[in-house]
Coordinates of C-alpha atoms in Angstrom, one line a residue:
M1 CA 5.2 9.9 13.3
A2 CA 3.1 7.5 10.6
F3 CA 3.2 6.1 7.5
S4 CA 0.1 6.1 5.0
D5 CA 0.9 3.2 2.6
L6 CA -1.9 1.9 0.6
A7 CA -0.1 -1.1 -0.9
H8 CA 3.5 -2.4 -0.7
Y9 CA 5.3 -4.7 -3.0
I10 CA 7.5 -7.8 -2.5
N11 CA 9.4 -9.8 -4.8
F12 CA 12.4 -12.0 -4.0
G13 CA 12.5 -13.3 -7.5
N14 CA 15.4 -15.8 -8.3
G15 CA 17.4 -14.3 -5.9
S16 CA 20.2 -13.1 -8.2
S17 CA 18.8 -11.2 -11.2
T18 CA 15.1 -10.8 -11.1
G19 CA 12.8 -9.0 -8.5
H20 CA 14.3 -7.0 -5.9
Y21 CA 17.8 -8.4 -7.4
A22 CA 16.9 -6.9 -11.0
V23 CA 17.3 -3.1 -9.0
T24 CA 20.6 -1.7 -10.4
Q25 CA 23.4 -2.1 -7.7
W26 CA 25.4 0.9 -6.2
A27 CA 28.7 1.5 -7.8
A28 CA 31.5 3.7 -7.1
G29 CA 32.2 7.0 -8.7
A30 CA 29.1 7.1 -10.5
S31 CA 27.1 10.2 -11.6
I32 CA 23.6 9.9 -10.1
S33 CA 20.2 11.9 -10.7
A34 CA 17.5 12.6 -8.1
G35 CA 15.1 9.9 -8.7
A36 CA 17.6 6.8 -9.6
L37 CA 17.0 4.0 -7.8
R38 CA 19.7 1.4 -6.4
R39 CA 20.2 -1.6 -3.9
Q40 CA 23.3 -2.5 -2.0
L41 CA 26.2 -3.8 -3.9
A42 CA 27.5 -5.9 -1.0
T43 CA 25.4 -8.6 -0.2
P44 CA 23.4 -7.5 2.9
T45 CA 22.4 -10.0 5.7
V46 CA 19.3 -11.9 5.6
G47 CA 16.7 -9.4 6.4
N48 CA 18.5 -5.9 5.7
E49 CA 17.9 -6.0 1.5
R50 CA 16.7 -2.7 0.7
V51 CA 16.0 -0.1 -2.1
F52 CA 17.1 3.5 -2.2
V53 CA 16.2 6.6 -4.3
C54 CA 18.2 9.5 -4.8
V55 CA 17.1 12.7 -3.1
V56 CA 20.3 14.8 -3.7
A57 CA 22.0 14.3 -6.9
G58 CA 25.6 14.1 -7.1
T59 CA 28.6 11.4 -7.6
T60 CA 28.9 8.3 -5.3
G61 CA 32.1 7.8 -3.1
G62 CA 34.7 5.6 -3.9
S63 CA 33.5 2.8 -1.5
E64 CA 29.8 1.6 -0.7
P65 CA 28.5 3.9 2.2
A66 CA 27.4 2.3 5.6
W67 CA 23.6 2.2 4.4
S68 CA 20.9 3.2 7.0
I69 CA 18.5 0.8 7.3
G70 CA 17.1 0.6 10.9
S71 CA 13.8 1.9 10.2
R72 CA 12.2 3.2 7.1
G73 CA 12.5 6.2 5.0
L74 CA 16.3 6.6 6.7
K75 CA 18.8 8.9 4.7
T76 CA 22.5 7.7 3.6
T77 CA 25.1 10.0 2.6
D78 CA 27.3 9.1 -0.2
N79 CA 30.3 11.5 -1.3
T80 CA 27.7 14.2 -2.9
V81 CA 24.7 12.0 -3.3
T82 CA 21.9 11.7 -0.7
W83 CA 19.8 8.4 -0.7
Q84 CA 16.8 7.5 1.1
E85 CA 15.5 4.2 1.7
V86 CA 11.9 3.4 -0.3
S87 CA 11.5 -0.6 -0.3
G88 CA 8.3 -1.7 -1.5
Q89 CA 6.4 1.7 -1.3
P90 CA 3.6 1.9 -4.1
A91 CA 4.9 5.0 -6.1
M92 CA 8.4 3.6 -6.6
N93 CA 6.9 0.4 -7.9
G94 CA 4.9 2.3 -10.7
D95 CA 1.6 2.3 -8.5
A96 CA 0.0 5.8 -8.7
T97 CA -3.5 4.8 -7.5
N98 CA -2.2 3.5 -4.3
T99 CA 0.3 6.6 -3.4
V100 CA -1.4 8.7 -1.4
P101 CA -2.5 12.6 -2.4
W102 CA -1.4 15.5 -0.4
L103 CA -4.9 15.8 0.9
T104 CA -4.6 12.7 2.7
I105 CA -1.8 13.6 4.9
K106 CA -2.9 17.4 5.3
N107 CA -2.6 18.5 9.0
T108 CA -1.0 15.1 10.2
S109 CA 2.4 14.0 11.1
V110 CA 4.3 12.5 8.4
S111 CA 7.3 10.0 8.8
L112 CA 10.6 10.5 7.0
G113 CA 10.6 8.7 4.0
Q114 CA 6.6 8.7 3.2
V115 CA 6.2 9.4 -0.6
I116 CA 3.2 11.1 -1.9
K117 CA 1.7 12.7 -4.9
N118 CA 0.5 16.1 -5.5
G119 CA -3.1 16.9 -5.7
S120 CA -3.2 16.9 -9.6
G121 CA -1.7 13.4 -9.6
T122 CA 1.4 14.6 -11.8
H123 CA 4.5 14.3 -9.5
Y124 CA 5.8 12.1 -6.5
F125 CA 7.5 13.7 -3.5
I126 CA 9.5 12.0 -0.7
C127 CA 9.4 13.3 2.9
T128 CA 13.0 14.4 3.4
T129 CA 12.1 16.5 6.8
A130 CA 9.7 14.8 8.9
G131 CA 6.8 16.9 10.9
T132 CA 3.5 18.1 10.3
A133 CA 1.9 18.7 7.0
G134 CA 0.3 22.5 6.5
N135 CA -3.5 22.9 7.3
G136 CA -4.0 25.4 4.7
S137 CA -4.2 25.4 1.0
E138 CA -1.8 22.6 -0.8
P139 CA 1.6 24.0 -1.1
T140 CA 3.1 25.3 -4.5
W141 CA 5.1 22.4 -5.6
N142 CA 8.5 22.5 -7.1
T143 CA 8.3 19.9 -9.7
T144 CA 11.9 19.5 -10.6
A145 CA 13.4 16.2 -9.6
G146 CA 15.7 16.8 -6.4
N147 CA 14.2 19.9 -5.6
T148 CA 12.5 20.6 -2.4
T149 CA 9.2 22.2 -1.3
A150 CA 8.6 23.5 2.3
D151 CA 5.2 22.4 3.9
N152 CA 4.6 23.6 7.6
T153 CA 7.5 22.0 9.1
I154 CA 7.9 19.4 6.4
T155 CA 10.4 19.3 3.7
W156 CA 9.3 17.6 0.5
T157 CA 11.8 16.6 -2.2
C158 CA 10.4 15.9 -6.1
L159 CA 11.3 12.5 -7.5
G160 CA 9.9 13.0 -10.8
A161 CA 6.6 12.7 -12.7
V162 CA 4.5 10.1 -12.1
G163 CA 5.1 7.4 -14.7
S164 CA 8.7 7.7 -14.4
F165 CA 8.8 4.7 -12.2
S166 CA 7.9 1.3 -13.7
G167 CA 5.8 -1.4 -12.4
W168 CA 7.6 -3.7 -9.6
A169 CA 11.0 -1.3 -9.9
A170 CA 11.7 -1.4 -6.2
P171 CA 10.2 -4.4 -4.2
H172 CA 11.2 -5.6 -1.0
A173 CA 13.1 -8.8 -1.3
R174 CA 11.5 -10.4 1.8
I175 CA 8.1 -10.8 3.0
G176 CA 9.0 -10.2 6.7
N177 CA 11.1 -7.0 6.0
A178 CA 7.8 -5.4 4.8
T179 CA 5.6 -7.0 7.5
T180 CA 7.5 -5.9 10.3
N181 CA 6.8 -1.9 9.4
F182 CA 3.3 -2.6 9.9
S183 CA 3.3 -5.4 12.7
G184 CA 1.4 -3.7 15.8
G185 CA 0.4 -0.6 14.0
T186 CA -2.8 0.8 12.9
V187 CA -2.5 1.0 9.0
F188 CA -2.3 -2.5 7.2
P189 CA -1.9 -2.1 3.2
P190 CA -2.1 -5.1 1.2
M191 CA 1.3 -6.8 0.8
Y192 CA 1.2 -7.9 -3.1
V193 CA 4.2 -10.5 -3.4
G194 CA 5.4 -11.3 -7.1
H195 CA 4.5 -14.7 -8.9
S196 CA 8.2 -15.8 -9.2
H197 CA 8.7 -14.8 -5.6
A198 CA 11.4 -17.6 -4.4
E199 CA 12.7 -16.4 -0.9
T200 CA 14.9 -18.8 0.9
Q201 CA 17.3 -18.9 3.6
S202 CA 19.6 -20.9 5.6
T203 CA 18.6 -19.6 9.0
A204 CA 15.5 -19.9 11.0
L205 CA 12.9 -17.4 9.2
S206 CA 10.1 -15.3 11.3
I207 CA 7.5 -13.3 9.6
A208 CA 5.6 -10.8 11.8
A209 CA 1.9 -10.7 11.5
F210 CA 0.2 -7.7 10.7
G211 CA -3.4 -6.8 10.9
S212 CA -6.4 -7.2 13.1
F213 CA -9.8 -9.5 12.9
A214 CA -11.7 -6.1 11.7
T215 CA -8.9 -5.6 9.1
P216 CA -6.7 -8.2 8.2
G217 CA -3.3 -8.0 7.0
K218 CA -3.1 -9.2 3.5
V219 CA -0.2 -10.8 1.8
I220 CA -1.3 -11.6 -1.7
C221 CA 0.7 -13.6 -4.7
V222 CA 0.2 -11.8 -7.9
N223 CA 1.2 -11.6 -11.7
T224 CA 4.2 -9.1 -11.8
A225 CA 3.2 -8.7 -15.6
G226 CA -0.3 -7.7 -14.9
S227 CA -1.9 -4.8 -13.7
V228 CA -0.6 -2.3 -11.3
P229 CA -2.2 -2.1 -8.8
P230 CA -3.2 -5.8 -9.0
V231 CA -6.8 -6.8 -10.1
S232 CA -8.7 -10.2 -9.3
A233 CA -7.2 -11.5 -12.6
D234 CA -3.9 -11.2 -11.5
L235 CA -4.2 -13.6 -8.6
R236 CA -1.6 -16.4 -8.6
T237 CA -0.2 -19.2 -6.3
S238 CA 3.2 -19.6 -7.4
A239 CA 5.0 -17.5 -4.6
T240 CA 7.5 -19.5 -2.2
V241 CA 9.2 -19.0 1.0
S242 CA 11.7 -21.6 2.2
T243 CA 14.3 -22.5 4.5
T244 CA 17.2 -24.9 4.1
S245 CA 19.8 -26.7 6.4
G246 CA 16.7 -27.9 8.7
S247 CA 15.8 -24.3 9.8
N248 CA 12.3 -23.3 11.1
I249 CA 9.7 -21.1 9.8
T250 CA 7.7 -19.3 12.4
L251 CA 4.8 -16.8 11.6
G252 CA 3.9 -14.6 14.5
T253 CA 0.3 -14.0 15.5
T254 CA -0.1 -12.2 18.8
S255 CA -2.8 -9.7 18.5
Q256 CA -2.6 -9.6 15.0
F257 CA -4.5 -11.4 12.0
T258 CA -3.1 -12.0 8.5
H259 CA -4.4 -13.6 5.1
Y260 CA -2.0 -15.0 3.1
Y261 CA -3.0 -16.0 -0.5
G262 CA -1.2 -18.2 -3.1
I263 CA 2.2 -19.1 -1.3
T264 CA 3.9 -21.7 -0.3
F265 CA 5.9 -22.0 2.9
D266 CA 8.5 -25.0 2.9
C267 CA 10.6 -25.4 5.7
G268 CA 13.8 -27.3 6.0
G269 CA 14.7 -28.3 2.6
S270 CA 14.4 -31.9 1.0
G271 CA 18.2 -32.5 1.4
S272 CA 18.2 -32.1 5.3
A273 CA 17.5 -35.1 7.5
S274 CA 16.7 -32.6 10.6
S275 CA 13.1 -32.1 11.9
P276 CA 12.2 -28.4 11.4
T277 CA 8.9 -27.1 12.3
F278 CA 6.3 -24.6 10.5
S279 CA 4.9 -22.8 13.8
L280 CA 2.6 -20.3 14.2
S281 CA 3.3 -18.4 17.6
G282 CA 1.7 -15.7 19.7
S283 CA -1.6 -15.2 21.1
N284 CA -5.1 -13.5 20.5
G285 CA -4.5 -13.3 16.5
G286 CA -5.0 -15.5 13.7
H287 CA -4.0 -16.7 10.0
I288 CA -5.7 -17.3 7.0
F289 CA -3.9 -19.5 4.4
D290 CA -5.8 -19.4 1.3
N291 CA -4.8 -21.3 -1.8
C292 CA -1.4 -22.3 0.1
V293 CA 0.7 -25.3 1.1
L294 CA 2.6 -25.5 4.1
K295 CA 5.2 -27.8 3.8
V296 CA 8.0 -29.6 5.8
S297 CA 10.3 -31.0 3.0
A298 CA 13.1 -32.2 5.4
T299 CA 13.1 -36.0 6.2
G300 CA 13.5 -36.0 10.0
S301 CA 10.7 -38.1 12.1
T302 CA 10.0 -35.3 14.3
G303 CA 9.4 -32.5 11.9
A304 CA 6.0 -30.8 12.3
I305 CA 3.3 -28.5 11.5
F306 CA 2.2 -26.4 14.5
L307 CA -1.1 -24.7 13.4
T308 CA -1.5 -23.2 16.7
A309 CA 1.3 -22.9 19.2
G310 CA 1.9 -22.2 22.8
G311 CA -1.5 -23.2 24.2
N312 CA -2.9 -19.4 23.3
D313 CA -6.1 -18.1 21.8
N314 CA -5.5 -18.0 18.2
T315 CA -7.3 -19.2 15.0
T316 CA -6.0 -20.4 11.8
E317 CA -7.9 -21.4 8.7
L318 CA -6.7 -23.1 5.7
R319 CA -8.8 -22.6 2.6
N320 CA -7.7 -24.9 -0.3
T321 CA -4.3 -25.2 1.4
Q322 CA -2.4 -28.6 1.4
V323 CA -0.1 -30.0 3.8
S324 CA 3.0 -31.6 2.9
F325 CA 5.4 -33.9 4.6
G326 CA 8.8 -35.5 4.3
N327 CA 8.3 -38.5 6.7
T328 CA 5.9 -40.6 8.2
G329 CA 6.5 -39.5 11.5
Q330 CA 5.5 -36.2 11.0
R331 CA 2.4 -34.6 11.6
I332 CA 0.0 -31.6 12.5
Y333 CA 0.2 -30.4 16.3
I334 CA -2.2 -28.6 17.9
N335 CA -1.5 -26.5 21.1
G336 CA -4.5 -24.5 22.1
G337 CA -6.9 -22.2 19.7
K338 CA -9.3 -23.2 16.8
I339 CA -8.4 -24.6 13.6
K340 CA -10.8 -24.6 10.4
W341 CA -9.9 -26.3 7.1
I342 CA -12.3 -26.0 4.2
N343 CA -12.3 -27.0 0.5
T344 CA -9.3 -28.5 -0.3
A345 CA -8.8 -31.2 -2.9
S346 CA -5.7 -33.9 -2.2
A347 CA -4.9 -32.1 0.9
L348 CA -2.0 -34.5 1.9
Q349 CA 1.0 -34.0 -0.1
G350 CA 4.5 -35.8 -0.2
T351 CA 5.1 -38.4 2.4
V352 CA 1.3 -39.3 4.2
P353 CA 2.0 -39.2 7.8
N354 CA 1.1 -41.9 10.1
T355 CA -0.7 -39.6 12.4
L356 CA -2.3 -36.6 11.2
F357 CA -3.4 -34.4 13.8
D358 CA -1.7 -34.6 17.4
W359 CA -1.9 -32.5 20.4
N360 CA 0.5 -30.5 22.6
G361 CA -2.6 -29.2 24.4
A362 CA -6.3 -28.2 24.2
G363 CA -7.8 -27.3 20.4
D364 CA -10.7 -27.2 18.2
I365 CA -10.6 -28.5 14.5
E366 CA -13.2 -28.2 11.9
C367 CA -12.8 -29.9 8.7
R368 CA -15.1 -29.1 5.7
G369 CA -15.0 -30.1 2.3
V370 CA -11.2 -31.5 2.7
D371 CA -9.9 -34.7 0.7
F372 CA -7.9 -36.9 2.9
S373 CA -8.1 -39.9 1.0
A374 CA -4.6 -40.1 0.5
A375 CA -4.3 -41.6 4.1
G376 CA -5.1 -45.1 4.0
A377 CA -4.3 -48.4 5.7
G378 CA -1.9 -47.8 8.8
K379 CA -2.5 -44.3 9.0
T380 CA -4.7 -42.4 11.4
L381 CA -6.5 -39.2 11.4
V382 CA -7.1 -38.0 15.0
N383 CA -4.4 -39.2 17.8
I384 CA -5.3 -39.5 21.3
T385 CA -2.6 -37.7 23.2
A386 CA -2.9 -34.8 25.8
T387 CA -5.1 -34.6 28.8
V388 CA -7.2 -31.4 28.1
S389 CA -10.4 -30.9 26.4
R390 CA -10.0 -31.3 22.4
R391 CA -13.0 -31.3 19.7
V392 CA -12.6 -32.7 16.2
R393 CA -15.4 -32.2 13.3
F394 CA -15.0 -33.5 10.0
H395 CA -17.9 -32.4 7.6
D396 CA -18.5 -33.7 3.8
C397 CA -14.6 -34.8 3.9
K398 CA -13.4 -37.5 1.4
L399 CA -11.9 -40.5 3.2
N400 CA -9.8 -43.5 2.5
A401 CA -11.9 -46.7 3.4
S402 CA -8.6 -48.1 5.3
V403 CA -7.9 -45.1 7.1
T404 CA -8.3 -45.5 10.9
K405 CA -10.5 -42.4 12.0
V406 CA -9.6 -42.1 15.6
A407 CA -6.5 -43.9 17.5
S408 CA -7.9 -46.4 20.3
N409 CA -8.6 -45.7 24.0
V410 CA -10.0 -42.4 23.5
P411 CA -9.7 -40.2 26.6
S412 CA -12.8 -38.3 28.2
A413 CA -11.9 -35.0 26.9
L414 CA -11.8 -35.9 23.2
D415 CA -14.7 -35.5 20.9
V416 CA -14.4 -36.6 17.3
D417 CA -17.3 -36.7 15.2
F418 CA -17.7 -37.3 11.2
Y419 CA -20.8 -36.2 9.3
R420 CA -21.3 -37.3 5.6
S421 CA -17.5 -38.0 5.2
G422 CA -16.4 -41.5 3.8
S423 CA -15.1 -43.1 0.8
S424 CA -17.9 -44.0 -1.4
G425 CA -20.5 -41.8 -3.3
V426 CA -23.0 -41.7 -0.3
N427 CA -24.4 -38.8 1.6
Y428 CA -25.1 -40.5 4.9
N429 CA -21.7 -41.4 6.6
I430 CA -21.6 -40.7 10.3
N431 CA -19.3 -41.7 13.1
R432 CA -19.2 -40.5 16.7
T433 CA -16.1 -41.4 18.7
R434 CA -16.1 -40.9 22.6
L435 CA -14.7 -42.6 25.8
Q436 CA -18.1 -44.1 26.2
G437 CA -18.5 -45.5 22.9
T438 CA -19.1 -45.3 19.3
L439 CA -22.0 -44.6 16.8
D440 CA -21.9 -45.2 13.0
E441 CA -24.5 -45.4 10.1
E442 CA -26.2 -49.0 9.7
T443 CA -28.0 -50.0 6.4
T444 CA -29.0 -53.6 7.2
I445 CA -30.5 -53.6 10.5
I446 CA -32.9 -51.0 9.9
R447 CA -36.8 -50.2 10.5
T448 CA -39.2 -50.7 8.1
G449 CA -40.5 -47.3 7.4
G450 CA -37.8 -45.8 9.5
A451 CA -35.3 -43.2 8.6
N452 CA -33.9 -43.2 5.2
D453 CA -31.8 -40.4 2.9
G454 CA -34.6 -41.1 0.2
T455 CA -33.3 -44.3 -1.1
T456 CA -31.6 -46.1 1.5
G457 CA -33.0 -47.3 5.0
L458 CA -30.8 -46.2 7.8
S459 CA -30.4 -46.6 11.5
W460 CA -27.6 -45.7 14.0
K461 CA -25.2 -48.6 15.7
I462 CA -24.1 -47.6 18.8
I463 CA -21.4 -49.6 20.3
T464 CA -20.5 -48.9 23.9
G465 CA -17.3 -49.5 25.6
T466 CA -16.1 -50.3 29.3
S467 CA -15.9 -46.7 30.4
V468 CA -19.6 -46.0 30.4
S469 CA -22.2 -45.7 33.1
F470 CA -25.9 -44.4 33.9
S471 CA -23.8 -41.5 35.4
E472 CA -21.9 -40.7 32.2
P473 CA -23.2 -42.5 29.2
F474 CA -22.7 -42.2 25.6
E475 CA -24.6 -39.6 23.8
A476 CA -26.0 -39.8 20.2
P477 CA -26.0 -36.5 18.0
P478 CA -29.4 -34.7 18.6
I479 CA -32.4 -35.7 16.6
A480 CA -34.6 -32.6 15.6
V481 CA -38.4 -33.0 15.5
W482 CA -40.7 -29.9 14.9
N483 CA -43.6 -29.7 17.3
D484 CA -46.9 -27.4 16.8
T485 CA -48.5 -28.4 19.9
T486 CA -48.7 -26.0 22.8
G487 CA -50.4 -26.6 26.3
S488 CA -51.4 -30.2 25.6
S489 CA -49.0 -33.2 26.2
V490 CA -47.2 -35.1 23.4
T491 CA -45.1 -38.2 23.4
V492 CA -41.7 -38.7 21.5
T493 CA -41.1 -42.4 20.4
V494 CA -37.7 -43.8 19.2
E495 CA -37.6 -47.4 18.2
G496 CA -34.6 -49.7 18.8
I497 CA -33.2 -53.3 18.5
W498 CA -30.3 -55.3 20.3
G499 CA -29.2 -58.9 20.7
G500 CA -29.1 -58.9 24.4
G501 CA -32.4 -61.2 24.9
A502 CA -34.7 -59.6 26.9
V503 CA -35.7 -55.6 26.2
P504 CA -33.0 -53.3 27.8
N505 CA -33.9 -51.4 30.9
N506 CA -34.3 -47.7 31.5
D507 CA -31.1 -47.4 32.8
D508 CA -29.3 -49.3 29.7
I509 CA -30.5 -47.2 27.2
W510 CA -33.2 -44.3 27.0
I511 CA -34.0 -40.9 25.5
E512 CA -34.1 -37.2 26.7
V513 CA -36.1 -34.5 24.9
E514 CA -35.4 -30.9 25.2
Y515 CA -38.7 -28.7 24.7
L516 CA -39.8 -25.2 25.3
G517 CA -41.7 -26.0 28.5
S518 CA -42.2 -22.1 29.3
N519 CA -44.2 -19.7 27.3
T520 CA -42.3 -16.7 28.7
S521 CA -38.9 -17.8 27.8
P522 CA -36.6 -20.1 25.5
L523 CA -35.4 -21.8 28.6
A524 CA -35.1 -25.6 27.8
S525 CA -36.9 -28.3 29.8
L526 CA -35.9 -31.8 29.8
A527 CA -38.2 -35.0 29.4
S528 CA -36.6 -38.4 29.8
S529 CA -37.5 -42.1 29.6
A530 CA -34.7 -43.0 31.9
K531 CA -35.2 -44.3 35.7
A532 CA -35.9 -41.0 37.9
D533 CA -32.4 -40.9 40.0
L534 CA -29.6 -42.6 41.0
L535 CA -31.6 -44.4 43.6
A536 CA -34.5 -45.4 41.4
S537 CA -35.0 -49.0 40.4
S538 CA -34.8 -49.7 36.7
A539 CA -37.8 -51.1 34.6
A540 CA -37.6 -52.5 31.2
L541 CA -38.4 -50.7 28.4
A542 CA -41.2 -51.5 26.4
S543 CA -41.2 -54.1 23.7
S544 CA -42.2 -53.1 20.1
S545 CA -43.9 -54.6 16.9
A546 CA -41.8 -52.9 14.9
T547 CA -40.4 -55.0 11.7
W548 CA -36.3 -54.8 11.7
G549 CA -34.1 -56.1 9.4
G550 CA -32.0 -58.0 12.0
S551 CA -30.9 -58.5 15.6
T552 CA -33.3 -60.0 17.9
T553 CA -35.0 -58.0 20.7
K554 CA -37.2 -55.2 19.6
F555 CA -37.9 -51.9 22.1
K556 CA -39.1 -48.6 22.2
M557 CA -38.2 -45.8 24.2
T558 CA -41.0 -42.6 24.9
A559 CA -41.0 -39.7 26.8
T560 CA -44.3 -37.6 27.5
F561 CA -44.3 -34.0 28.2
T562 CA -46.4 -30.8 27.6
P563 CA -44.5 -28.1 25.4
Q564 CA -45.7 -24.3 25.7
Q565 CA -44.2 -23.1 22.6
K566 CA -44.0 -24.4 19.2
G567 CA -40.5 -24.9 18.0
W568 CA -37.7 -27.9 17.6
L569 CA -37.5 -30.3 19.8
L570 CA -34.2 -32.1 20.5
V571 CA -34.2 -35.9 21.1
Y572 CA -30.7 -37.3 22.5
I573 CA -30.3 -41.0 22.6
K574 CA -28.2 -42.2 25.6
A575 CA -26.6 -45.5 26.2
A576 CA -25.2 -46.6 29.3
K577 CA -25.0 -50.5 29.3
A578 CA -21.3 -51.3 28.8
S579 CA -19.9 -53.6 26.1
S580 CA -23.5 -53.6 24.0
T581 CA -24.5 -52.8 20.9
F582 CA -27.7 -51.1 20.2
Y583 CA -29.4 -50.1 16.9
V584 CA -31.8 -47.2 17.0
D585 CA -34.0 -45.6 14.2
Y586 CA -33.2 -42.1 14.3
K587 CA -36.6 -41.4 12.7
A588 CA -38.3 -40.0 16.1
T589 CA -42.2 -39.7 16.0
L590 CA -44.5 -37.5 17.9
S591 CA -47.9 -38.0 18.9

């Protein structure tokens, strides 16, 4: 059996009188017509809020029935009335466009509770006996509300004319109530969430993911006063999902992929001193948060946002999405998977944590166009914990001049790079942090005629640490140089300067050039200015007559080779002398 929904509607409203709670409650001894909508009278337990439509008219009983809500579309007998569950379905929410016509489900298995429209689009019908739709002509519909139409092994009951159900008349109360119906399935209709949706509960909240990488599930905040179905002009960013009493929020991901738009997820409650978590769990799936806020309001020091969890293969992308914390000890944890954070102004809200990114396992973080400037003195962007492979890249991000980019004592498996990321209005900032050392831009000790950004002369300042050697040197980012020569030798030269007195040796600092040395494949060849091998004796680098703006001893590194194809050469500067400072001009020359 299957459902063929093209959309779903969700609106918790204010939890008492709007959204789902604007649906008329069941009442005893009431005369009910076919097509009437009701919700439960007694407050249901969290997650069991539903809307029902009358499919057999009559009079309700003297006490509220035990509603059948174990799965979608179930019937409930209530004295002489029969109800059927229809929460969130497009037809019941005034959306004829996303209500499938009979031809769509022709000759298919249809589940109890599926609502369709006839081919002419004039009336709605609900499946009151599940089965397989006919394969011939469309049935002759009985269009009187409450009357039935036979269709092969299915029975359809008319709910009334299209237009008899107003917009947002029967929404699901909670996002998880709706997504659970599609998690692990093959049909992933968009979930429209009302702009006034303020879903909350005092217990742990879990929302099942749905969708796939090819057809993501979509949970979208829209204006309930706008078009039905919603259009681009109806997009909003005001829906909220929250917990109180220090309770967690968990969004599942296992083999599912869901895109959220315009929703604030807030766990714990601002009055709680506990340490709840917002977590993304599961494996082989992912989430996109688009114009959202991920928030820990509770003030316990170990509250956290887990953007990946369980050490599994998940992806998470934040698009113009802020994070907010309630205590300086809180932070974002990564435990497996890949994180991408882009295009976010004022990314850090609430109490700025002392450490932003921390680790419970391996992970990959990429930040592009994100404003982290709220993290200033005493704050660290990337912590060094965990003993597995981790990589972090910041591209074109706004930073505070006083922030610590990376905690000290960087381990060997942590790579952190900052490109064009800083606190001032310049476009040449760079920082690379490794166990072996660091690299930063330099604007004073520069070579005349060397690298520049069109206005400012530049070089790279490399400071090696104590954990560096010829076997495991510090490696600078690659320098790309175009080569037009084939079949003849060329020489790459990189100029440098340091304060070591004599010129450094070729096992202290050198270049390695990756070039196309074959005309039959793109297999790279390598040329180096370093000593030949581990047992070879080192030799002094050539001195240089270049003009520099500081330091003392000038040198140059050269590598000669014969390329067999035109293309980009990649030049890597490698430094291996411990506790040393080198300035290198990254304008490599080719001769």
